[in-house]
PDB file of C-alpha atoms in Angstrom:
ATOM      1  CA  MET A1375     -13.361 -40.920 -22.608  1.00 56.00           C
ATOM      2  CA  SER A1376     -12.805 -38.067 -25.236  1.00 60.00           C
ATOM      3  CA  TYR A1377     -10.469 -35.574 -25.698  1.00 55.00           C
ATOM      4  CA  ARG A1378     -12.558 -32.411 -24.032  1.00 60.00           C
ATOM      5  CA  LYS A1379     -13.251 -34.823 -21.206  1.00 60.00           C
ATOM      6  CA  THR A1380      -9.240 -35.863 -20.943  1.00 56.00           C
ATOM      7  CA  LEU A1381      -8.696 -31.799 -21.380  1.00 52.00           C
ATOM      8  CA  LYS A1382     -10.955 -31.342 -18.396  1.00 57.00           C
ATOM      9  CA  LEU A1383      -9.722 -33.096 -16.486  1.00 54.00           C
ATOM     10  CA  ILE A1384      -6.389 -32.709 -16.554  1.00 52.00           C
ATOM     11  CA  CYS A1385      -6.890 -28.334 -16.072  1.00 54.00           C
ATOM     12  CA  GLY A1386      -9.264 -29.060 -13.590  1.00 55.00           C
ATOM     13  CA  PHE A1387      -7.410 -30.396 -11.161  1.00 49.00           C
ATOM     14  CA  ALA A1388      -5.977 -28.948  -8.463  1.00 48.00           C
ATOM     15  CA  GLY A1389      -2.615 -29.985  -6.459  1.00 49.00           C
ATOM     16  CA  GLY A1390      -1.457 -33.009  -6.854  1.00 50.00           C
ATOM     17  CA  SER A1391       0.689 -34.931  -9.772  1.00 51.00           C
ATOM     18  CA  ALA A1392      -0.045 -34.071 -13.550  1.00 51.00           C
ATOM     19  CA  VAL A1393       1.433 -36.736 -14.932  1.00 50.00           C
ATOM     20  CA  LEU A1394      -0.728 -39.420 -12.579  1.00 49.00           C
ATOM     21  CA  VAL A1395      -3.848 -37.502 -14.072  1.00 50.00           C
ATOM     22  CA  PHE A1396      -2.683 -37.809 -17.810  1.00 54.00           C
ATOM     23  CA  ALA A1397      -1.644 -41.450 -16.832  1.00 56.00           C
ATOM     24  CA  ALA A1398      -5.245 -42.115 -15.749  1.00 55.00           C
ATOM     25  CA  ALA A1399      -7.180 -40.689 -18.205  1.00 56.00           C
ATOM     26  CA  ALA A1400      -4.659 -42.222 -21.100  1.00 58.00           C
ATOM     27  CA  ALA A1401      -5.292 -45.637 -19.270  1.00 56.00           C
ATOM     28  CA  ASP A1402      -9.319 -45.196 -18.860  1.00 59.00           C
ATOM     29  CA  SER A1403      -9.290 -44.150 -22.851  1.00 59.00           C
ATOM     30  CA  ARG A1404      -7.771 -47.824 -23.308  1.00 58.00           C
ATOM     31  CA  GLY A1405     -10.489 -49.747 -20.698  1.00 58.00           C
ATOM     32  CA  TYR A1406      -7.876 -50.399 -18.086  1.00 54.00           C
ATOM     33  CA  PHE A1407     -10.414 -48.761 -15.387  1.00 50.00           C
ATOM     34  CA  GLY A1408     -13.216 -51.727 -15.765  1.00 53.00           C
ATOM     35  CA  GLU A1409     -15.624 -50.192 -17.665  1.00 50.00           C
ATOM     36  CA  GLN A1410     -15.874 -52.914 -20.300  1.00 52.00           C
ATOM     37  CA  ARG A1411     -15.884 -55.322 -17.521  1.00 52.00           C
ATOM     38  CA  GLY A1412     -17.785 -53.989 -14.233  1.00 53.00           C
ATOM     39  CA  GLY A1413     -19.927 -51.092 -15.964  1.00 56.00           C
ATOM     40  CA  GLU A1414     -19.710 -47.131 -15.956  1.00 57.00           C
ATOM     41  CA  ALA A1415     -20.130 -47.136 -12.340  1.00 55.00           C
ATOM     42  CA  THR A1416     -17.034 -49.160 -11.565  1.00 56.00           C
ATOM     43  CA  GLY A1417     -15.254 -47.585 -14.003  1.00 57.00           C
ATOM     44  CA  ARG A1418     -15.942 -43.727 -12.200  1.00 56.00           C
ATOM     45  CA  TRP A1419     -15.168 -45.366  -9.002  1.00 55.00           C
ATOM     46  CA  SER A1420     -11.480 -46.594  -9.988  1.00 58.00           C
ATOM     47  CA  ARG A1421     -10.807 -42.938 -11.660  1.00 57.00           C
ATOM     48  CA  LEU A1422     -11.773 -41.840  -8.631  1.00 56.00           C
ATOM     49  CA  THR A1423      -9.437 -43.830  -6.793  1.00 62.00           C
ATOM     50  CA  VAL A1424      -6.551 -42.809  -8.562  1.00 55.00           C
ATOM     51  CA  LEU A1425      -6.865 -38.809  -8.847  1.00 55.00           C
ATOM     52  CA  ARG A1426      -6.890 -39.151  -4.906  1.00 61.00           C
ATOM     53  CA  ALA A1427      -3.466 -41.090  -5.052  1.00 59.00           C
ATOM     54  CA  ALA A1428      -2.065 -38.344  -7.309  1.00 60.00           C
ATOM     55  CA  GLN A1429      -2.788 -36.067  -4.761  1.00 64.00           C
ATOM     56  CA  PRO A1430      -0.428 -34.901  -2.027  1.00 66.00           C
ATOM     57  CA  ALA A1431      -1.476 -35.455   1.933  1.00 69.00           C
ATOM     58  CA  TRP A1432      -2.953 -32.535   3.484  1.00 68.00           C
ATOM     59  CA  THR A1433      -1.956 -31.342   7.031  1.00 72.00           C
ATOM     60  CA  PRO A1434      -1.981 -28.404   8.720  1.00 70.00           C
ATOM     61  CA  ALA A1435       1.973 -28.076   8.497  1.00 67.00           C
ATOM     62  CA  SER A1436       2.582 -28.448   5.081  1.00 66.00           C
ATOM     63  CA  HIS A1437      -0.064 -25.454   3.967  1.00 72.00           C
ATOM     64  CA  THR A1438      -0.011 -22.992   7.312  1.00 76.00           C
ATOM     65  CA  PRO A1439       1.837 -19.876   6.285  1.00 78.00           C
ATOM     66  CA  ALA A1440       4.947 -19.694   8.919  1.00 76.00           C
ATOM     67  CA  PRO A1441       5.619 -16.214  10.571  1.00 76.00           C
ATOM     68  CA  THR A1442       8.500 -14.127   9.634  1.00 73.00           C
ATOM     69  CA  GLY A1443       9.449 -13.625  13.359  1.00 70.00           C
ATOM     70  CA  HIS A1444       9.055  -9.955  12.803  1.00 82.00           C
ATOM     71  CA  ALA A1445       6.189  -8.485  16.105  1.00 90.00           C
ATOM     72  CA  TRP A1446       4.418  -5.057  15.359  1.00 93.00           C
ATOM     73  CA  ASP A1447       6.546  -2.154  16.218  1.00 95.00           C
ATOM     74  CA  PHE A1448       3.847  -0.241  18.191  1.00 95.00           C
ATOM     75  CA  ASN A1449       6.211   2.308  18.793  1.00 96.00           C
ATOM     76  CA  TRP A1450       7.448   2.772  15.276  1.00 97.00           C
ATOM     77  CA  ASP A1451       6.688   6.480  15.156  1.00 97.00           C
ATOM     78  CA  LYS A1452       7.942   7.120  18.431  1.00 95.00           C
ATOM     79  CA  ARG A1453       5.009   8.233  19.866  1.00 94.00           C
ATOM     80  CA  ASP A1454       3.465   5.424  21.694  1.00 92.00           C
ATOM     81  CA  PRO A1455       2.401   6.681  25.250  1.00 89.00           C
ATOM     82  CA  SER A1456       3.546   3.933  26.954  1.00 86.00           C
ATOM     83  CA  ALA A1457       7.199   5.299  26.428  1.00 82.00           C
ATOM     84  CA  LEU A1458       6.716   8.057  26.464  1.00 72.00           C
ATOM     85  CA  THR A1459       5.616   8.240  29.842  1.00 61.00           C
ATOM     86  CA  ASN A1460       8.631   8.601  32.078  1.00 56.00           C
ATOM     87  CA  GLY A1461       7.089   7.525  35.786  1.00 44.00           C
ATOM     88  CA  LYS A1462       9.490   9.524  38.149  1.00 45.00           C
ATOM     89  CA  LYS A1463       8.010  10.528  41.510  1.00 42.00           C
ATOM     90  CA  THR A1464       8.207  13.743  42.318  1.00 41.00           C
ATOM     91  CA  THR A1465       7.625  15.537  46.027  1.00 43.00           C
ATOM     92  CA  THR A1466       6.843  19.022  46.764  1.00 42.00           C
ATOM     93  CA  THR A1467       8.106  19.010  50.432  1.00 44.00           C
ATOM     94  CA  THR A1468      10.342  17.044  52.854  1.00 46.00           C
ATOM     95  CA  THR A1469       7.472  16.437  55.112  1.00 50.00           C
ATOM     96  CA  ALA A1470       4.383  15.571  52.641  1.00 49.00           C
ATOM     97  CA  PRO A1471       5.715  13.129  50.137  1.00 51.00           C
ATOM     98  CA  ALA A1472       3.312  12.886  47.045  1.00 51.00           C
ATOM     99  CA  THR A1473       3.313  10.712  44.379  1.00 51.00           C
ATOM    100  CA  GLU A1474       3.394  11.691  40.470  1.00 53.00           C
ATOM    101  CA  ASP A1475       0.145   9.106  39.024  1.00 57.00           C
ATOM    102  CA  PRO A1476       2.756   7.849  35.761  1.00 55.00           C
ATOM    103  CA  SER A1477      -1.013   6.350  34.685  1.00 56.00           C
ATOM    104  CA  SER A1478      -2.796  10.001  34.454  1.00 56.00           C
ATOM    105  CA  GLU A1479       0.338  11.186  32.845  1.00 56.00           C
ATOM    106  CA  GLN A1480       0.323   8.766  30.468  1.00 57.00           C
ATOM    107  CA  ASP A1481      -3.725   9.057  29.697  1.00 68.00           C
ATOM    108  CA  THR A1482      -3.135  12.635  29.411  1.00 75.00           C
ATOM    109  CA  SER A1483      -0.433  12.134  26.285  1.00 80.00           C
ATOM    110  CA  LYS A1484      -2.722   8.698  25.028  1.00 91.00           C
ATOM    111  CA  PRO A1485      -4.072  10.052  21.109  1.00 94.00           C
ATOM    112  CA  LYS A1486      -6.999   9.568  20.807  1.00 94.00           C
ATOM    113  CA  ALA A1487      -8.416   9.934  17.208  1.00 97.00           C
ATOM    114  CA  THR A1488      -7.693   8.594  13.860  1.00 98.00           C
ATOM    115  CA  ARG A1489      -5.527   9.796  11.370  1.00 98.00           C
ATOM    116  CA  ASN A1490      -6.521   9.408   7.621  1.00 98.00           C
ATOM    117  CA  ILE A1491      -3.930  10.014   4.454  1.00 98.00           C
ATOM    118  CA  LEU A1492      -4.727   9.933   1.234  1.00 98.00           C
ATOM    119  CA  LEU A1493      -1.881   9.912  -0.851  1.00 98.00           C
ATOM    120  CA  ILE A1494      -2.248  11.441  -4.444  1.00 98.00           C
ATOM    121  CA  ARG A1495       0.340  11.077  -7.329  1.00 98.00           C
ATOM    122  CA  HIS A1496       0.397  13.757 -10.019  1.00 98.00           C
ATOM    123  CA  SER A1497      -1.310  13.387 -12.971  1.00 98.00           C
ATOM    124  CA  GLN A1498       0.569  12.617 -16.546  1.00 98.00           C
ATOM    125  CA  TYR A1499       2.884  15.386 -17.334  1.00 98.00           C
ATOM    126  CA  ASN A1500       5.615  16.605 -20.125  1.00 96.00           C
ATOM    127  CA  LEU A1501       7.929  13.791 -20.056  1.00 95.00           C
ATOM    128  CA  SER A1502      10.293  15.903 -22.453  1.00 94.00           C
ATOM    129  CA  GLY A1503      10.637  19.410 -19.845  1.00 93.00           C
ATOM    130  CA  SER A1504      13.997  19.837 -19.691  1.00 92.00           C
ATOM    131  CA  ILE A1505      13.761  21.673 -16.119  1.00 96.00           C
ATOM    132  CA  ASP A1506      11.304  20.755 -13.430  1.00 96.00           C
ATOM    133  CA  LYS A1507       8.827  23.648 -14.765  1.00 94.00           C
ATOM    134  CA  GLU A1508       8.304  22.777 -17.899  1.00 96.00           C
ATOM    135  CA  ARG A1509       7.223  19.539 -16.334  1.00 97.00           C
ATOM    136  CA  ILE A1510       3.649  20.732 -16.383  1.00 97.00           C
ATOM    137  CA  LEU A1511       0.878  18.234 -17.437  1.00 98.00           C
ATOM    138  CA  THR A1512      -0.419  17.243 -20.724  1.00 98.00           C
ATOM    139  CA  PRO A1513      -3.919  17.874 -21.465  1.00 98.00           C
ATOM    140  CA  LEU A1514      -4.849  14.227 -20.413  1.00 98.00           C
ATOM    141  CA  GLY A1515      -3.077  15.060 -17.133  1.00 98.00           C
ATOM    142  CA  ARG A1516      -4.761  18.126 -16.344  1.00 98.00           C
ATOM    143  CA  GLU A1517      -8.353  15.486 -16.886  1.00 98.00           C
ATOM    144  CA  GLN A1518      -6.681  13.156 -14.455  1.00 98.00           C
ATOM    145  CA  ALA A1519      -6.827  15.249 -11.828  1.00 98.00           C
ATOM    146  CA  GLU A1520     -10.391  16.888 -12.564  1.00 98.00           C
ATOM    147  CA  PHE A1521     -11.048  12.967 -12.113  1.00 98.00           C
ATOM    148  CA  THR A1522      -9.267  12.801  -9.233  1.00 98.00           C
ATOM    149  CA  GLY A1523     -10.438  15.667  -7.434  1.00 98.00           C
ATOM    150  CA  GLN A1524     -14.141  14.810  -8.544  1.00 98.00           C
ATOM    151  CA  ARG A1525     -13.715  11.012  -6.665  1.00 98.00           C
ATOM    152  CA  LEU A1526     -12.613  13.149  -3.494  1.00 98.00           C
ATOM    153  CA  ALA A1527     -15.464  15.148  -3.392  1.00 96.00           C
ATOM    154  CA  ALA A1528     -17.660  12.679  -3.804  1.00 97.00           C
ATOM    155  CA  LEU A1529     -16.054  10.485  -0.621  1.00 97.00           C
ATOM    156  CA  GLY A1530     -18.154  13.109   1.724  1.00 94.00           C
ATOM    157  CA  LEU A1531     -14.988  14.009   3.734  1.00 95.00           C
ATOM    158  CA  LYS A1532     -14.284  16.484   5.703  1.00 94.00           C
ATOM    159  CA  TYR A1533     -10.606  18.104   4.692  1.00 95.00           C
ATOM    160  CA  ASP A1534      -8.195  19.090   7.015  1.00 94.00           C
ATOM    161  CA  VAL A1535      -5.028  20.420   4.379  1.00 96.00           C
ATOM    162  CA  MET A1536      -3.200  19.333   1.687  1.00 97.00           C
ATOM    163  CA  ILE A1537       0.551  19.366   1.286  1.00 98.00           C
ATOM    164  CA  HIS A1538       1.926  18.938  -2.320  1.00 98.00           C
ATOM    165  CA  SER A1539       5.193  18.418  -3.213  1.00 98.00           C
ATOM    166  CA  SER A1540       6.937  21.561  -4.721  1.00 98.00           C
ATOM    167  CA  MET A1541       7.394  20.201  -8.343  1.00 98.00           C
ATOM    168  CA  ALA A1542       5.339  21.568 -10.764  1.00 98.00           C
ATOM    169  CA  ARG A1543       3.365  18.383 -12.141  1.00 98.00           C
ATOM    170  CA  ALA A1544       2.372  17.948  -7.969  1.00 98.00           C
ATOM    171  CA  THR A1545       1.591  21.477  -7.521  1.00 98.00           C
ATOM    172  CA  GLU A1546      -0.470  21.829 -10.777  1.00 98.00           C
ATOM    173  CA  THR A1547      -2.304  18.650  -9.794  1.00 98.00           C
ATOM    174  CA  ALA A1548      -3.133  19.889  -6.149  1.00 98.00           C
ATOM    175  CA  ASN A1549      -4.348  23.053  -7.385  1.00 96.00           C
ATOM    176  CA  ILE A1550      -6.785  21.290 -10.031  1.00 97.00           C
ATOM    177  CA  ILE A1551      -8.281  18.891  -7.272  1.00 97.00           C
ATOM    178  CA  SER A1552      -8.689  21.811  -4.654  1.00 95.00           C
ATOM    179  CA  LYS A1553     -11.087  23.559  -6.889  1.00 94.00           C
ATOM    180  CA  HIS A1554     -13.327  20.322  -6.414  1.00 95.00           C
ATOM    181  CA  LEU A1555     -12.954  20.662  -2.396  1.00 93.00           C
ATOM    182  CA  SER A1556     -16.278  22.179  -1.236  1.00 75.00           C
ATOM    183  CA  GLY A1557     -16.694  24.006   2.659  1.00 66.00           C
ATOM    184  CA  PRO A1558     -13.944  25.775   4.584  1.00 69.00           C
ATOM    185  CA  GLY A1559     -10.937  26.492   2.161  1.00 74.00           C
ATOM    186  CA  VAL A1560      -8.475  23.291   2.713  1.00 88.00           C
ATOM    187  CA  GLU A1561      -5.256  24.699   3.418  1.00 90.00           C
ATOM    188  CA  LEU A1562      -2.657  24.243   0.251  1.00 95.00           C
ATOM    189  CA  VAL A1563       0.933  23.689   1.877  1.00 97.00           C
ATOM    190  CA  SER A1564       3.804  22.839  -0.336  1.00 98.00           C
ATOM    191  CA  CYS A1565       6.914  21.010   1.191  1.00 98.00           C
ATOM    192  CA  ASP A1566      10.530  20.469  -0.700  1.00 98.00           C
ATOM    193  CA  LEU A1567      10.925  17.643   1.241  1.00 98.00           C
ATOM    194  CA  LEU A1568       8.313  15.591  -0.620  1.00 98.00           C
ATOM    195  CA  ARG A1569       9.520  15.984  -4.079  1.00 98.00           C
ATOM    196  CA  GLU A1570      10.249  12.571  -6.544  1.00 98.00           C
ATOM    197  CA  GLY A1571      13.531  11.087  -5.884  1.00 97.00           C
ATOM    198  CA  ALA A1572      15.471   7.552  -5.038  1.00 97.00           C
ATOM    199  CA  PRO A1573      14.559   6.348  -1.995  1.00 97.00           C
ATOM    200  CA  ILE A1574      16.383   3.571  -1.189  1.00 97.00           C
ATOM    201  CA  GLU A1575      18.042   1.012  -4.011  1.00 96.00           C
ATOM    202  CA  PRO A1576      15.460  -1.911  -4.738  1.00 96.00           C
ATOM    203  CA  VAL A1577      15.215  -5.383  -4.322  1.00 96.00           C
ATOM    204  CA  PRO A1578      15.798  -7.060  -6.608  1.00 96.00           C
ATOM    205  CA  PRO A1579      17.503  -4.324  -8.639  1.00 94.00           C
ATOM    206  CA  VAL A1580      16.171  -3.249 -11.556  1.00 93.00           C
ATOM    207  CA  THR A1581      18.381  -2.159 -15.209  1.00 92.00           C
ATOM    208  CA  HIS A1582      16.294   0.835 -16.880  1.00 90.00           C
ATOM    209  CA  TRP A1583      16.908   2.609 -13.936  1.00 90.00           C
ATOM    210  CA  LYS A1584      20.010   3.231 -11.722  1.00 92.00           C
ATOM    211  CA  PRO A1585      20.974   5.981  -9.577  1.00 94.00           C
ATOM    212  CA  ASP A1586      24.045   6.876  -8.675  1.00 94.00           C
ATOM    213  CA  ALA A1587      25.173   6.098  -4.995  1.00 94.00           C
ATOM    214  CA  VAL A1588      24.722   9.564  -3.762  1.00 96.00           C
ATOM    215  CA  GLN A1589      21.508  10.383  -5.250  1.00 95.00           C
ATOM    216  CA  TYR A1590      20.419   7.466  -2.745  1.00 96.00           C
ATOM    217  CA  HIS A1591      22.687   8.472   0.152  1.00 97.00           C
ATOM    218  CA  GLU A1592      20.897  12.475  -0.439  1.00 97.00           C
ATOM    219  CA  ASP A1593      16.959  11.606  -1.274  1.00 97.00           C
ATOM    220  CA  GLY A1594      16.764   8.708   0.827  1.00 97.00           C
ATOM    221  CA  ALA A1595      17.060  10.989   3.975  1.00 98.00           C
ATOM    222  CA  ARG A1596      15.382  13.595   2.415  1.00 98.00           C
ATOM    223  CA  ILE A1597      12.299  10.852   1.978  1.00 98.00           C
ATOM    224  CA  GLU A1598      12.808   9.656   5.225  1.00 98.00           C
ATOM    225  CA  ALA A1599      12.341  13.002   6.894  1.00 98.00           C
ATOM    226  CA  ALA A1600       9.414  13.276   4.700  1.00 98.00           C
ATOM    227  CA  PHE A1601       7.917  10.130   6.061  1.00 98.00           C
ATOM    228  CA  ARG A1602       8.933  11.132   9.833  1.00 98.00           C
ATOM    229  CA  ARG A1603       6.855  14.545   8.936  1.00 98.00           C
ATOM    230  CA  TYR A1604       3.784  13.453   7.831  1.00 98.00           C
ATOM    231  CA  ILE A1605       3.479   9.800   8.670  1.00 98.00           C
ATOM    232  CA  HIS A1606       2.526   8.942  12.746  1.00 98.00           C
ATOM    233  CA  ARG A1607      -0.638   8.769  14.823  1.00 97.00           C
ATOM    234  CA  ALA A1608      -2.309  11.984  15.777  1.00 97.00           C
ATOM    235  CA  ASP A1609      -0.993  13.922  18.157  1.00 96.00           C
ATOM    236  CA  PRO A1610      -3.004  13.811  21.565  1.00 95.00           C
ATOM    237  CA  LYS A1611      -4.436  17.417  21.649  1.00 95.00           C
ATOM    238  CA  GLN A1612      -6.492  15.886  18.582  1.00 96.00           C
ATOM    239  CA  LYS A1613      -9.870  15.168  19.100  1.00 94.00           C
ATOM    240  CA  GLU A1614     -11.450  14.658  16.100  1.00 96.00           C
ATOM    241  CA  ASP A1615     -10.749  12.526  13.202  1.00 97.00           C
ATOM    242  CA  SER A1616      -8.588  13.904  10.362  1.00 97.00           C
ATOM    243  CA  TYR A1617      -8.391  13.097   6.869  1.00 97.00           C
ATOM    244  CA  GLU A1618      -5.441  15.068   5.063  1.00 98.00           C
ATOM    245  CA  ILE A1619      -4.522  14.815   1.496  1.00 98.00           C
ATOM    246  CA  ILE A1620      -0.389  14.594   0.343  1.00 98.00           C
ATOM    247  CA  VAL A1621      -0.038  14.954  -3.606  1.00 98.00           C
ATOM    248  CA  CYS A1622       3.200  13.653  -4.663  1.00 98.00           C
ATOM    249  CA  HIS A1623       5.316  11.279  -6.357  1.00 98.00           C
ATOM    250  CA  ALA A1624       5.294   7.126  -6.691  1.00 98.00           C
ATOM    251  CA  ASN A1625       8.494   6.567  -5.129  1.00 98.00           C
ATOM    252  CA  VAL A1626       7.687   8.629  -2.246  1.00 98.00           C
ATOM    253  CA  ILE A1627       4.123   7.112  -1.839  1.00 98.00           C
ATOM    254  CA  ARG A1628       5.771   3.441  -2.177  1.00 98.00           C
ATOM    255  CA  TYR A1629       8.161   3.838   0.355  1.00 98.00           C
ATOM    256  CA  PHE A1630       5.631   5.480   2.053  1.00 98.00           C
ATOM    257  CA  VAL A1631       3.539   2.168   2.491  1.00 98.00           C
ATOM    258  CA  CYS A1632       6.239   0.118   3.152  1.00 98.00           C
ATOM    259  CA  ARG A1633       7.711   1.767   6.011  1.00 98.00           C
ATOM    260  CA  ALA A1634       4.306   3.066   7.379  1.00 98.00           C
ATOM    261  CA  LEU A1635       2.788  -0.673   6.988  1.00 98.00           C
ATOM    262  CA  GLN A1636       6.678  -2.176   8.527  1.00 97.00           C
ATOM    263  CA  PHE A1637       7.248  -4.083   4.892  1.00 96.00           C
ATOM    264  CA  PRO A1638      11.135  -4.022   3.840  1.00 96.00           C
ATOM    265  CA  PRO A1639      11.318  -0.603   2.211  1.00 97.00           C
ATOM    266  CA  GLU A1640      13.431  -2.071  -0.194  1.00 97.00           C
ATOM    267  CA  GLY A1641      10.615  -3.903  -1.947  1.00 97.00           C
ATOM    268  CA  TRP A1642       9.048   0.074  -2.844  1.00 97.00           C
ATOM    269  CA  LEU A1643       9.711  -0.898  -6.351  1.00 96.00           C
ATOM    270  CA  ARG A1644       7.237  -4.267  -6.620  1.00 96.00           C
ATOM    271  CA  MET A1645       4.282  -2.145  -7.149  1.00 97.00           C
ATOM    272  CA  GLY A1646       3.408   0.473  -9.713  1.00 96.00           C
ATOM    273  CA  LEU A1647       0.530   3.516  -9.012  1.00 98.00           C
ATOM    274  CA  ASN A1648      -1.422   5.012 -11.987  1.00 98.00           C
ATOM    275  CA  ASN A1649      -0.924   8.958 -12.565  1.00 98.00           C
ATOM    276  CA  GLY A1650      -3.802  10.834 -10.435  1.00 98.00           C
ATOM    277  CA  SER A1651      -4.792   7.406  -8.261  1.00 98.00           C
ATOM    278  CA  ILE A1652      -5.520   7.459  -4.569  1.00 98.00           C
ATOM    279  CA  THR A1653      -3.712   5.346  -1.470  1.00 98.00           C
ATOM    280  CA  TRP A1654      -5.336   5.916   1.584  1.00 98.00           C
ATOM    281  CA  LEU A1655      -3.535   4.889   4.773  1.00 98.00           C
ATOM    282  CA  THR A1656      -5.391   5.113   8.029  1.00 98.00           C
ATOM    283  CA  ILE A1657      -3.481   5.463  11.347  1.00 98.00           C
ATOM    284  CA  ARG A1658      -5.035   4.389  14.478  1.00 98.00           C
ATOM    285  CA  PRO A1659      -4.287   6.280  17.658  1.00 97.00           C
ATOM    286  CA  SER A1660      -2.752   2.429  19.048  1.00 96.00           C
ATOM    287  CA  GLY A1661      -0.188   2.829  16.338  1.00 96.00           C
ATOM    288  CA  ARG A1662      -2.022   0.266  14.175  1.00 97.00           C
ATOM    289  CA  VAL A1663      -1.873   1.061  10.119  1.00 98.00           C
ATOM    290  CA  ALA A1664      -4.144  -0.470   7.729  1.00 98.00           C
ATOM    291  CA  LEU A1665      -3.806   0.157   3.738  1.00 98.00           C
ATOM    292  CA  ARG A1666      -7.520   0.878   2.786  1.00 98.00           C
ATOM    293  CA  THR A1667      -6.401   1.621  -0.905  1.00 98.00           C
ATOM    294  CA  LEU A1668      -3.063   1.354  -2.966  1.00 98.00           C
ATOM    295  CA  GLY A1669      -3.027   3.127  -6.095  1.00 98.00           C
ATOM    296  CA  ASP A1670      -7.130   3.607  -7.076  1.00 98.00           C
ATOM    297  CA  ALA A1671      -8.300   4.233 -10.289  1.00 98.00           C
ATOM    298  CA  GLY A1672     -11.073   2.975 -10.589  1.00 97.00           C
ATOM    299  CA  PHE A1673     -12.874   6.360 -10.755  1.00 98.00           C
ATOM    300  CA  MET A1674     -11.495   7.107 -14.535  1.00 98.00           C
ATOM    301  CA  PRO A1675     -12.372   5.678 -17.459  1.00 98.00           C
ATOM    302  CA  PRO A1676      -9.853   3.247 -18.990  1.00 97.00           C
ATOM    303  CA  ASP A1677      -8.568   4.803 -21.583  1.00 97.00           C
ATOM    304  CA  LYS A1678      -7.500   7.993 -19.435  1.00 98.00           C
ATOM    305  CA  LEU A1679      -5.015   5.723 -17.512  1.00 98.00           C
ATOM    306  CA  THR A1680      -1.379   6.262 -17.319  1.00 98.00           C
ATOM    307  CA  ARG A1681       1.417   5.036 -15.637  1.00 94.00           C
ATOM    308  CA  THR A1682       4.013   7.964 -16.516  1.00 88.00           C
TER     309      THR A1682
END
């Protein structure tokens, strides 16, 4: 067997023992598989037998992922109708008792619409600014915001509101994006809860970024409050599906994603987001949550992508 065939055999073998594969190739090169005695067909059959022996036995138990044991909490936002219904019985008079039907009460409190929340990371900004008002977008950052606005407009959705962090870079990004959204004016709302911060100590820890315990304590409570305010199923009074834009920061978005999907929140730093990227969460009336996109920035030219 030539060197090229031997290399293909080693590199193309999935699973099993690479040592046995290499040994089989070496033995074949020395004619130990019977090519000289039984011809090419016998040699190929012998090689196949060795390769099969090198592969581990497949069993469902060894290849089926084991569940973690954590069931989905349908009342994660404390808005599950079955949890809100108290089922109490009331009587109108002592002679004509009337029982309130809990099922009808539950039906009126049941959400019917789907909320779509598009989380936008702010564009590239001036890192040398010493205070927030100096940390404005760079020329490239303003270009990125234009691309993001164009992308949101191209989706053809009817946006209900755009909420943005009160920090300068997020506010400027939101203002640029808003120019691309047609139809009735999309309301812009500024929110201090969405400001950048340290939501929770990441696991595994990193060496290049180490906020102190006080910052985690203060920022974590604020960002969690932002999550509870904005990430939840629709109100029962909402009749149509909604599309809401939130322009904020990478740490906030990553924490929101972990919390919404009921992943360990301390894993937020394992994800990366480009500037101006779009992360899309869908929240169904039942309380189910889906992540449609995470950090989508494919609408920008490659030379415009940054992650600062």
